[in-house]
Short mmCIF file of N, CA, C and O and ligand atoms in Angstrom, two decimals:
data_model
loop_
_atom_site.label_atom_id
_atom_site.label_comp_id
_atom_site.label_asym_id
_atom_site.label_seq_id
_atom_site.Cartn_x
_atom_site.Cartn_y
_atom_site.Cartn_z
N UNK A 257 -36.30 23.33 24.99
CA UNK A 257 -35.57 22.64 23.92
C UNK A 257 -34.71 21.55 24.52
O UNK A 257 -34.08 21.69 25.50
N UNK A 258 -34.73 20.40 23.80
CA UNK A 258 -33.84 19.30 24.15
C UNK A 258 -33.15 18.82 22.91
O UNK A 258 -33.58 19.03 21.75
N UNK A 259 -32.02 18.12 23.16
CA UNK A 259 -31.24 17.54 22.03
C UNK A 259 -31.09 16.11 22.25
O UNK A 259 -31.02 15.65 23.45
N UNK A 260 -30.93 15.34 21.17
CA UNK A 260 -30.52 13.93 21.29
C UNK A 260 -29.35 13.73 20.30
O UNK A 260 -29.25 14.47 19.29
N UNK A 261 -28.54 12.72 20.59
CA UNK A 261 -27.46 12.39 19.70
C UNK A 261 -27.89 11.02 19.06
O UNK A 261 -28.20 10.11 19.71
N UNK A 262 -27.86 11.04 17.73
CA UNK A 262 -28.31 9.79 17.03
C UNK A 262 -27.15 8.85 16.79
O UNK A 262 -26.00 9.11 17.16
N UNK A 263 -27.42 7.74 16.08
CA UNK A 263 -26.45 6.68 15.91
C UNK A 263 -25.27 7.08 15.01
O UNK A 263 -24.33 6.30 14.82
N UNK A 264 -25.36 8.25 14.35
CA UNK A 264 -24.33 8.62 13.46
C UNK A 264 -23.12 9.18 14.17
O UNK A 264 -22.03 9.29 13.54
N UNK A 265 -23.21 9.38 15.46
CA UNK A 265 -22.06 9.91 16.22
C UNK A 265 -20.86 9.07 16.10
O UNK A 265 -20.87 7.83 16.30
N UNK A 266 -19.69 9.69 15.79
CA UNK A 266 -18.43 8.96 15.71
C UNK A 266 -17.56 9.31 16.89
O UNK A 266 -16.37 8.97 16.88
N UNK A 267 -18.07 9.99 17.83
CA UNK A 267 -17.38 10.24 19.10
C UNK A 267 -16.17 11.24 18.95
O UNK A 267 -15.20 11.17 19.64
N UNK A 268 -16.32 12.17 17.98
CA UNK A 268 -15.23 13.08 17.79
C UNK A 268 -15.03 14.04 18.97
O UNK A 268 -13.94 14.53 19.14
N UNK A 269 -16.03 14.25 19.74
CA UNK A 269 -15.86 15.01 21.05
C UNK A 269 -16.07 16.47 20.82
O UNK A 269 -16.01 17.23 21.87
N UNK A 270 -16.34 16.97 19.62
CA UNK A 270 -16.49 18.42 19.47
C UNK A 270 -17.64 19.01 20.29
O UNK A 270 -17.50 20.03 20.88
N UNK A 271 -18.71 18.29 20.32
CA UNK A 271 -19.86 18.84 21.05
C UNK A 271 -19.59 18.93 22.55
O UNK A 271 -19.96 19.93 23.16
N UNK A 272 -18.87 18.01 23.05
CA UNK A 272 -18.56 18.02 24.49
C UNK A 272 -17.57 19.18 24.80
O UNK A 272 -17.69 19.70 25.95
N UNK A 273 -16.71 19.42 23.86
CA UNK A 273 -15.82 20.55 24.22
C UNK A 273 -16.54 21.96 23.90
O UNK A 273 -16.32 22.92 24.58
N UNK A 274 -17.44 21.93 22.95
CA UNK A 274 -18.15 23.19 22.63
C UNK A 274 -19.16 23.52 23.72
O UNK A 274 -19.32 24.71 24.06
N UNK A 275 -19.86 22.48 24.17
CA UNK A 275 -20.96 22.77 25.16
C UNK A 275 -21.04 21.65 26.16
O UNK A 275 -21.91 20.82 26.17
N UNK A 276 -20.08 21.69 27.09
CA UNK A 276 -20.07 20.59 28.11
C UNK A 276 -21.26 20.57 29.11
O UNK A 276 -21.54 19.62 29.75
N UNK A 277 -21.96 21.67 29.09
CA UNK A 277 -23.20 21.74 29.93
C UNK A 277 -24.25 20.73 29.40
O UNK A 277 -25.15 20.32 30.14
N UNK A 278 -24.17 20.47 28.09
CA UNK A 278 -25.23 19.66 27.48
C UNK A 278 -24.75 18.33 27.00
O UNK A 278 -25.42 17.31 27.06
N UNK A 279 -23.51 18.30 26.44
CA UNK A 279 -23.03 17.09 25.83
C UNK A 279 -21.84 16.52 26.55
O UNK A 279 -20.98 17.25 27.05
N UNK A 280 -21.76 15.20 26.59
CA UNK A 280 -20.57 14.52 27.15
C UNK A 280 -20.38 13.25 26.36
O UNK A 280 -21.27 12.75 25.71
N UNK A 281 -19.19 12.71 26.53
CA UNK A 281 -18.86 11.44 25.87
C UNK A 281 -19.14 10.33 26.94
O UNK A 281 -18.63 10.31 28.02
N UNK A 282 -20.08 9.45 26.54
CA UNK A 282 -20.54 8.42 27.43
C UNK A 282 -19.58 7.22 27.41
O UNK A 282 -18.65 7.15 26.74
N UNK A 283 -20.02 6.17 28.19
CA UNK A 283 -19.18 4.98 28.37
C UNK A 283 -19.01 4.30 27.06
O UNK A 283 -17.99 3.58 26.90
N UNK A 284 -19.83 4.41 26.11
CA UNK A 284 -19.69 3.69 24.85
C UNK A 284 -18.86 4.50 23.86
O UNK A 284 -18.71 4.12 22.69
N UNK A 285 -18.33 5.61 24.22
CA UNK A 285 -17.45 6.36 23.35
C UNK A 285 -18.10 7.26 22.40
O UNK A 285 -17.52 7.79 21.49
N UNK A 286 -19.41 7.38 22.57
CA UNK A 286 -20.17 8.33 21.73
C UNK A 286 -20.84 9.35 22.62
O UNK A 286 -20.95 9.18 23.88
N UNK A 287 -21.28 10.40 22.05
CA UNK A 287 -21.85 11.55 22.85
C UNK A 287 -23.21 11.19 23.30
O UNK A 287 -23.96 10.45 22.74
N UNK A 288 -23.48 11.76 24.50
CA UNK A 288 -24.88 11.78 24.99
C UNK A 288 -25.18 13.20 25.42
O UNK A 288 -24.35 14.02 25.84
N UNK A 289 -26.52 13.50 25.25
CA UNK A 289 -27.00 14.85 25.70
C UNK A 289 -27.74 14.71 26.95
O UNK A 289 -28.31 13.66 27.27
N UNK A 290 -27.77 15.79 27.75
CA UNK A 290 -28.55 15.76 28.93
C UNK A 290 -30.06 15.54 28.52
O UNK A 290 -30.42 15.95 27.48
N UNK A 291 -30.78 14.89 29.40
CA UNK A 291 -32.10 14.51 29.01
C UNK A 291 -33.12 15.53 29.49
O UNK A 291 -34.34 15.39 29.18
N UNK A 292 -32.69 16.52 30.13
CA UNK A 292 -33.64 17.57 30.59
C UNK A 292 -33.55 18.75 29.60
O UNK A 292 -32.74 18.77 28.67
N UNK A 293 -34.43 19.69 29.79
CA UNK A 293 -34.45 20.89 28.96
C UNK A 293 -33.04 21.52 29.05
O UNK A 293 -32.48 21.61 30.11
N UNK A 294 -32.64 22.06 27.93
CA UNK A 294 -31.28 22.77 27.92
C UNK A 294 -31.44 24.08 28.70
O UNK A 294 -32.39 24.83 28.39
N UNK A 295 -30.59 24.30 29.66
CA UNK A 295 -30.73 25.55 30.41
C UNK A 295 -30.54 26.78 29.50
O UNK A 295 -29.78 26.73 28.49
N UNK A 296 -31.22 27.84 29.79
CA UNK A 296 -31.19 29.04 28.98
C UNK A 296 -29.73 29.45 28.65
O UNK A 296 -29.45 29.77 27.48
N UNK A 297 -28.87 29.40 29.61
CA UNK A 297 -27.52 29.87 29.41
C UNK A 297 -26.68 28.98 28.49
O UNK A 297 -25.64 29.33 28.04
N UNK A 298 -27.20 27.79 28.24
CA UNK A 298 -26.47 26.86 27.39
C UNK A 298 -27.08 26.71 25.98
O UNK A 298 -26.55 25.97 25.14
N UNK A 299 -28.13 27.47 25.71
CA UNK A 299 -28.80 27.30 24.39
C UNK A 299 -27.86 27.64 23.28
O UNK A 299 -27.82 26.98 22.20
N UNK A 300 -27.06 28.70 23.43
CA UNK A 300 -26.22 29.13 22.37
C UNK A 300 -25.12 28.14 22.07
O UNK A 300 -24.93 27.69 20.93
N UNK A 301 -24.47 27.65 23.11
CA UNK A 301 -23.36 26.68 22.85
C UNK A 301 -23.92 25.35 22.30
O UNK A 301 -23.31 24.69 21.52
N UNK A 302 -25.12 25.03 22.79
CA UNK A 302 -25.76 23.74 22.34
C UNK A 302 -26.09 23.84 20.81
O UNK A 302 -25.81 22.88 20.06
N UNK A 303 -26.54 25.00 20.44
CA UNK A 303 -26.83 25.20 18.94
C UNK A 303 -25.52 25.18 18.16
O UNK A 303 -25.42 24.60 17.08
N UNK A 304 -24.45 25.77 18.73
CA UNK A 304 -23.11 25.72 18.05
C UNK A 304 -22.64 24.29 17.92
O UNK A 304 -22.10 23.87 16.90
N UNK A 305 -22.85 23.50 19.00
CA UNK A 305 -22.42 22.12 18.95
C UNK A 305 -23.15 21.33 17.89
O UNK A 305 -22.59 20.58 17.11
N UNK A 306 -24.50 21.62 17.81
CA UNK A 306 -25.26 20.92 16.72
C UNK A 306 -24.78 21.31 15.38
O UNK A 306 -24.57 20.41 14.54
N UNK A 307 -24.55 22.56 15.18
CA UNK A 307 -24.09 23.01 13.81
C UNK A 307 -22.68 22.51 13.54
O UNK A 307 -22.34 22.27 12.36
N UNK A 308 -21.89 22.30 14.59
CA UNK A 308 -20.48 21.93 14.34
C UNK A 308 -20.27 20.46 14.21
O UNK A 308 -19.17 20.05 13.76
N UNK A 309 -21.22 19.64 14.58
CA UNK A 309 -21.03 18.21 14.56
C UNK A 309 -20.74 17.82 13.06
O UNK A 309 -21.50 18.05 12.19
N UNK A 310 -19.61 17.16 12.81
CA UNK A 310 -19.17 16.86 11.45
C UNK A 310 -20.03 15.83 10.75
O UNK A 310 -20.05 15.76 9.58
N UNK A 311 -20.81 15.08 11.50
CA UNK A 311 -21.65 14.09 10.89
C UNK A 311 -23.17 14.36 11.06
O UNK A 311 -23.97 13.54 10.71
N UNK A 312 -23.48 15.49 11.60
CA UNK A 312 -24.87 15.87 11.76
C UNK A 312 -25.62 14.93 12.72
O UNK A 312 -26.81 14.60 12.45
N UNK A 313 -24.96 14.48 13.76
CA UNK A 313 -25.57 13.49 14.61
C UNK A 313 -26.40 14.07 15.72
O UNK A 313 -27.04 13.37 16.54
N UNK A 314 -26.42 15.36 15.85
CA UNK A 314 -27.22 16.02 16.94
C UNK A 314 -28.55 16.56 16.39
O UNK A 314 -28.59 17.22 15.35
N UNK A 315 -29.65 16.12 17.00
CA UNK A 315 -30.94 16.54 16.56
C UNK A 315 -31.68 17.26 17.67
O UNK A 315 -31.53 16.89 18.83
N UNK A 316 -32.48 18.23 17.27
CA UNK A 316 -33.37 18.87 18.22
C UNK A 316 -34.69 18.02 18.43
O UNK A 316 -35.13 17.41 17.46
N UNK A 317 -35.15 17.96 19.59
CA UNK A 317 -36.34 17.18 19.78
C UNK A 317 -37.32 18.08 20.58
O UNK A 317 -36.90 19.07 21.22
FE1 LIG B 1495 -20.56 12.78 18.13
FE2 LIG B 1495 -20.95 14.86 16.65
FE3 LIG B 1495 -20.49 15.12 19.15
S1 LIG B 1495 -19.77 13.11 16.10
S2 LIG B 1495 -19.16 13.45 19.73
S3 LIG B 1495 -22.22 14.15 18.22
S4 LIG B 1495 -19.83 16.51 17.61
#
């Protein structure tokens, strides 16, 4: 499983604090997801981050 952050991100930072293994705030002030498969141990927090994003900017791909 992989995730992407779409243009809706407002840079609130919740995903990066919920699941820093997968999400971080990039140079442009919005979140970016790792581009590789989400490691097994991070699947739970990545799903929580997706559910918690206030603008629904995290998508599964
Ligand atoms: Fe952006 Fe949502 Fe994360 S607004 S910083 S993708 S929690």
